[in-house]
Short mmCIF file of C-alpha atoms in Angstrom, two decimals:
data_model
loop_
_atom_site.label_atom_id
_atom_site.label_comp_id
_atom_site.label_asym_id
_atom_site.label_seq_id
_atom_site.Cartn_x
_atom_site.Cartn_y
_atom_site.Cartn_z
CA MET G 1102 -230.90 70.30 -98.81
CA SER G 1103 -230.17 72.55 -95.87
CA THR G 1104 -232.56 75.20 -97.20
CA SER G 1105 -235.45 72.76 -97.66
CA HIS G 1106 -237.30 74.32 -94.71
CA LYS G 1107 -237.64 77.64 -96.58
CA THR G 1108 -237.66 76.58 -100.23
CA TYR G 1109 -240.98 75.92 -101.96
CA ILE G 1110 -241.58 73.82 -105.05
CA THR G 1111 -244.23 73.78 -107.73
CA LEU G 1112 -244.74 72.23 -111.15
CA THR G 1113 -243.53 73.73 -114.39
CA PRO G 1114 -245.77 73.51 -117.49
CA ALA G 1115 -243.77 70.44 -118.55
CA GLY G 1116 -244.35 69.01 -115.08
CA VAL G 1117 -248.11 69.51 -115.44
CA PHE G 1118 -248.11 67.58 -118.71
CA GLU G 1119 -246.06 64.80 -117.14
CA ALA G 1120 -248.13 64.63 -113.94
CA PHE G 1121 -251.60 64.64 -115.48
CA SER G 1122 -251.03 62.70 -118.70
CA GLN G 1123 -252.56 59.35 -117.75
CA SER G 1124 -255.84 58.10 -116.37
CA GLU G 1125 -253.88 55.72 -114.11
CA PRO G 1126 -250.86 57.73 -112.95
CA THR G 1127 -247.66 56.11 -111.75
CA ASP G 1128 -246.29 56.71 -108.25
CA MET G 1129 -243.90 59.30 -109.65
CA GLN G 1130 -246.74 61.10 -111.43
CA LEU G 1131 -248.75 61.08 -108.19
CA ALA G 1132 -245.76 62.61 -106.43
CA LEU G 1133 -245.82 65.42 -108.98
CA GLN G 1134 -249.59 65.82 -108.63
CA ALA G 1135 -249.14 66.31 -104.90
CA LEU G 1136 -247.57 69.68 -105.65
CA LEU G 1137 -250.91 70.98 -106.93
CA SER G 1138 -253.09 69.25 -104.33
CA GLY G 1139 -253.00 71.83 -101.55
CA ARG G 1140 -254.11 75.38 -100.93
CA GLU G 1141 -250.56 76.69 -101.34
CA THR G 1142 -247.18 75.59 -102.67
CA LEU G 1143 -245.38 72.95 -100.64
CA LEU G 1144 -242.12 73.33 -98.82
CA VAL G 1145 -239.38 71.04 -100.08
CA ALA G 1146 -239.07 69.61 -96.55
CA ASP G 1147 -242.79 68.75 -96.42
CA TRP G 1148 -242.71 67.04 -99.83
CA LEU G 1149 -239.61 65.07 -98.83
CA GLU G 1150 -241.48 63.64 -95.84
CA ARG G 1151 -243.48 61.57 -98.34
CA TYR G 1152 -241.26 61.26 -101.40
CA SER G 1153 -237.69 60.49 -102.35
CA GLU G 1154 -234.93 63.06 -102.61
CA LEU G 1155 -233.70 61.15 -105.68
CA TRP G 1156 -237.09 61.75 -107.28
CA LEU G 1157 -236.85 65.44 -106.47
CA GLU G 1158 -233.42 65.69 -108.07
CA SER G 1159 -234.67 63.81 -111.14
CA PHE G 1160 -237.77 66.02 -111.48
CA VAL G 1161 -235.70 69.20 -111.21
CA GLU G 1162 -233.20 67.87 -113.76
CA GLN G 1163 -236.01 67.01 -116.20
CA GLY G 1164 -237.56 70.45 -115.78
CA PHE G 1165 -240.76 69.19 -114.13
CA ILE G 1166 -240.30 71.10 -110.84
CA GLU G 1167 -239.43 74.71 -110.13
CA LYS G 1168 -238.01 75.93 -106.82
CA LEU G 1169 -239.42 79.12 -105.29
CA SER G 1170 -238.28 81.36 -102.47
CA THR G 1171 -241.86 82.30 -101.44
CA PHE G 1172 -245.11 80.38 -101.34
CA LEU G 1173 -247.95 80.86 -103.81
CA PRO G 1174 -251.64 80.40 -102.92
CA ALA G 1175 -253.90 78.19 -105.00
CA PRO G 1176 -256.51 79.93 -107.16
CA ASN G 1177 -259.72 80.28 -105.14
CA LEU G 1178 -262.42 81.23 -107.63
CA PRO G 1179 -265.10 79.21 -109.41
CA LEU G 1180 -263.70 78.17 -112.77
CA ASP G 1181 -266.19 80.27 -114.74
CA GLN G 1182 -264.82 83.33 -112.94
CA PHE G 1183 -261.21 82.20 -113.02
CA LEU G 1184 -261.06 81.25 -116.71
CA PRO G 1185 -261.25 84.86 -118.00
CA TYR G 1186 -258.17 85.75 -115.91
CA VAL G 1187 -256.01 83.04 -117.46
CA VAL G 1188 -257.42 82.62 -120.97
CA ALA G 1189 -255.60 85.62 -122.46
CA SER G 1190 -252.37 83.91 -121.44
CA LEU G 1191 -253.41 80.56 -122.91
CA SER G 1192 -254.97 81.41 -126.27
CA GLY G 1193 -253.56 83.54 -129.05
CA LYS G 1194 -257.15 84.53 -129.83
CA ARG G 1195 -258.33 84.79 -126.21
CA ARG G 1196 -260.83 81.99 -126.65
CA ALA G 1197 -260.76 78.76 -124.67
CA ALA G 1198 -263.02 76.16 -123.09
CA ILE G 1199 -262.76 73.26 -120.66
CA ALA G 1200 -264.63 70.06 -121.47
CA SER G 1201 -265.21 66.82 -119.61
CA ASP G 1202 -264.27 63.57 -121.35
CA GLU G 1203 -268.00 62.87 -121.63
CA GLY G 1204 -268.26 65.83 -124.01
CA PHE G 1205 -269.80 68.44 -121.72
CA CYS G 1206 -268.58 72.04 -121.69
CA LEU G 1207 -267.61 72.95 -118.12
CA ALA G 1208 -266.38 76.50 -118.67
CA ARG G 1209 -265.80 78.78 -121.65
CA ILE G 1210 -264.56 82.23 -122.55
CA GLY G 1211 -264.74 83.86 -126.00
CA TYR G 1212 -266.69 80.98 -127.54
CA THR G 1213 -270.49 81.05 -127.80
CA GLN G 1214 -272.25 78.29 -125.85
CA GLU G 1215 -273.06 76.55 -129.14
CA GLU G 1216 -269.42 76.65 -130.29
CA ALA G 1217 -268.18 75.44 -126.91
CA ASP G 1218 -270.70 72.59 -126.83
CA MET G 1219 -269.74 71.48 -130.34
CA LEU G 1220 -266.02 71.58 -129.53
CA SER G 1221 -266.58 69.71 -126.24
CA VAL G 1222 -268.30 66.85 -128.09
CA ALA G 1223 -265.45 66.82 -130.62
CA ALA G 1224 -262.91 66.69 -127.78
CA ALA G 1225 -264.60 63.59 -126.36
CA ASP G 1226 -264.50 61.97 -129.81
CA PHE G 1227 -260.79 62.72 -130.21
CA SER G 1228 -260.02 61.46 -126.71
CA GLY G 1229 -261.86 58.23 -127.46
CA PHE G 1230 -259.97 57.88 -130.74
CA MET G 1231 -256.61 58.22 -129.01
CA ILE G 1232 -257.57 55.66 -126.35
CA ARG G 1233 -258.73 53.17 -129.01
CA GLN G 1234 -255.52 53.54 -131.00
CA LYS G 1235 -253.42 52.93 -127.89
CA GLN G 1236 -255.41 49.76 -127.22
CA ARG G 1237 -254.67 48.64 -130.79
CA GLY G 1238 -250.96 49.05 -130.16
CA TRP G 1239 -250.29 52.44 -131.73
CA ALA G 1240 -247.98 54.00 -129.15
CA ILE G 1241 -249.40 57.52 -129.11
CA GLU G 1242 -247.49 59.49 -126.54
CA SER G 1243 -249.02 62.87 -127.36
CA GLN G 1244 -251.51 64.61 -125.10
CA ALA G 1245 -252.86 67.07 -127.64
CA ILE G 1246 -254.40 67.28 -131.09
CA SER G 1247 -254.18 70.43 -133.21
CA PHE G 1248 -255.93 71.41 -136.43
CA PHE G 1249 -254.43 73.76 -138.99
CA GLN G 1250 -255.94 75.82 -141.80
CA GLN G 1251 -252.62 76.84 -143.37
CA VAL G 1252 -250.38 74.21 -144.94
CA ASP G 1253 -247.28 75.71 -143.28
CA LEU G 1254 -248.50 74.15 -140.00
CA LEU G 1255 -247.08 77.04 -137.98
CA ILE G 1256 -250.06 78.18 -135.90
CA PRO G 1257 -252.97 75.83 -135.28
CA GLU G 1258 -256.56 76.92 -135.66
CA THR G 1259 -257.77 74.88 -132.68
CA SER G 1260 -255.95 72.67 -130.19
CA PHE G 1261 -257.29 70.06 -127.77
CA VAL G 1262 -255.09 69.34 -124.74
CA PHE G 1263 -256.04 66.19 -122.80
CA LEU G 1264 -255.42 65.83 -119.06
CA TRP G 1265 -256.52 63.48 -116.28
CA ILE G 1266 -257.22 64.93 -112.84
CA ASP G 1267 -258.26 62.63 -109.97
CA GLY G 1268 -259.53 59.98 -112.36
CA SER G 1269 -261.57 62.34 -114.52
CA GLY G 1270 -260.62 63.29 -118.06
CA TYR G 1271 -260.61 66.89 -119.24
CA ALA G 1272 -259.88 68.65 -122.50
CA LEU G 1273 -258.56 72.17 -122.62
CA ILE G 1274 -259.74 73.63 -125.94
CA ILE G 1275 -257.61 76.54 -127.17
CA ASP G 1276 -258.34 78.78 -130.14
CA GLY G 1277 -255.36 80.03 -132.15
CA GLU G 1278 -251.82 79.68 -130.88
CA PRO G 1279 -251.72 77.51 -127.71
CA LEU G 1280 -249.70 79.31 -125.04
CA THR G 1281 -249.38 76.59 -122.43
CA ASN G 1282 -245.75 77.28 -121.52
CA ASN G 1283 -246.56 79.79 -118.77
CA ARG G 1284 -247.74 80.05 -115.18
CA ALA G 1285 -251.37 80.63 -116.22
CA PHE G 1286 -251.52 77.03 -117.49
CA ILE G 1287 -250.24 75.75 -114.15
CA GLU G 1288 -252.76 77.88 -112.25
CA LEU G 1289 -255.63 76.63 -114.39
CA ILE G 1290 -254.77 72.98 -113.68
CA TRP G 1291 -254.24 73.84 -109.99
CA ALA G 1292 -257.69 75.41 -109.96
CA LEU G 1293 -259.18 72.27 -111.52
CA LYS G 1294 -257.33 70.06 -109.04
CA THR G 1295 -258.32 71.94 -105.89
CA SER G 1296 -261.66 73.53 -106.75
CA GLY G 1297 -263.82 70.48 -106.38
CA LEU G 1298 -265.18 71.69 -109.71
CA LYS G 1299 -266.70 74.85 -108.32
CA PHE G 1300 -268.60 76.05 -111.36
CA ASP G 1301 -271.19 78.79 -111.23
CA SER G 1302 -274.61 77.33 -111.77
#
């Protein structure tokens, strides 16, 4: 790791799903979350001051961490302003919303307020359903629910992606094809993690 003083690391989309999948994260998941906890990407050397090099090797091998040659700054806009920048990269229909696990719409783009409110309540219901089934012993490992209109099941009509950030549950509601395998998804979760929930009032 001789280049650790000038190599930066960040999460991949798969790393985001792994890091923020549980309300009570493991130590390894917290180590991943640390990569989206600051105002800019971390140097490998700085991360290794707190966490194991074996963990780093494992995370890279599993595709959870990406190495970078330059640092990236965290998004620094209120979510209502930031969401329009990323939503076109997340939704095949350019419509998305963020809901709290209590069923409140926190930010939306493309949806009317009424649509976003209805979907936010539905997201809370689905989240509760998944939690109840886990408690009953059904080992649900998924972090998303999708609904389809066509029987070919190729492109969902609406998807609900569930994430836990600093003990709070969120649902990312995506209309049309969910496009979470890109940097915009990482930046959205980074914005949620570091913004202190800076929403426009």
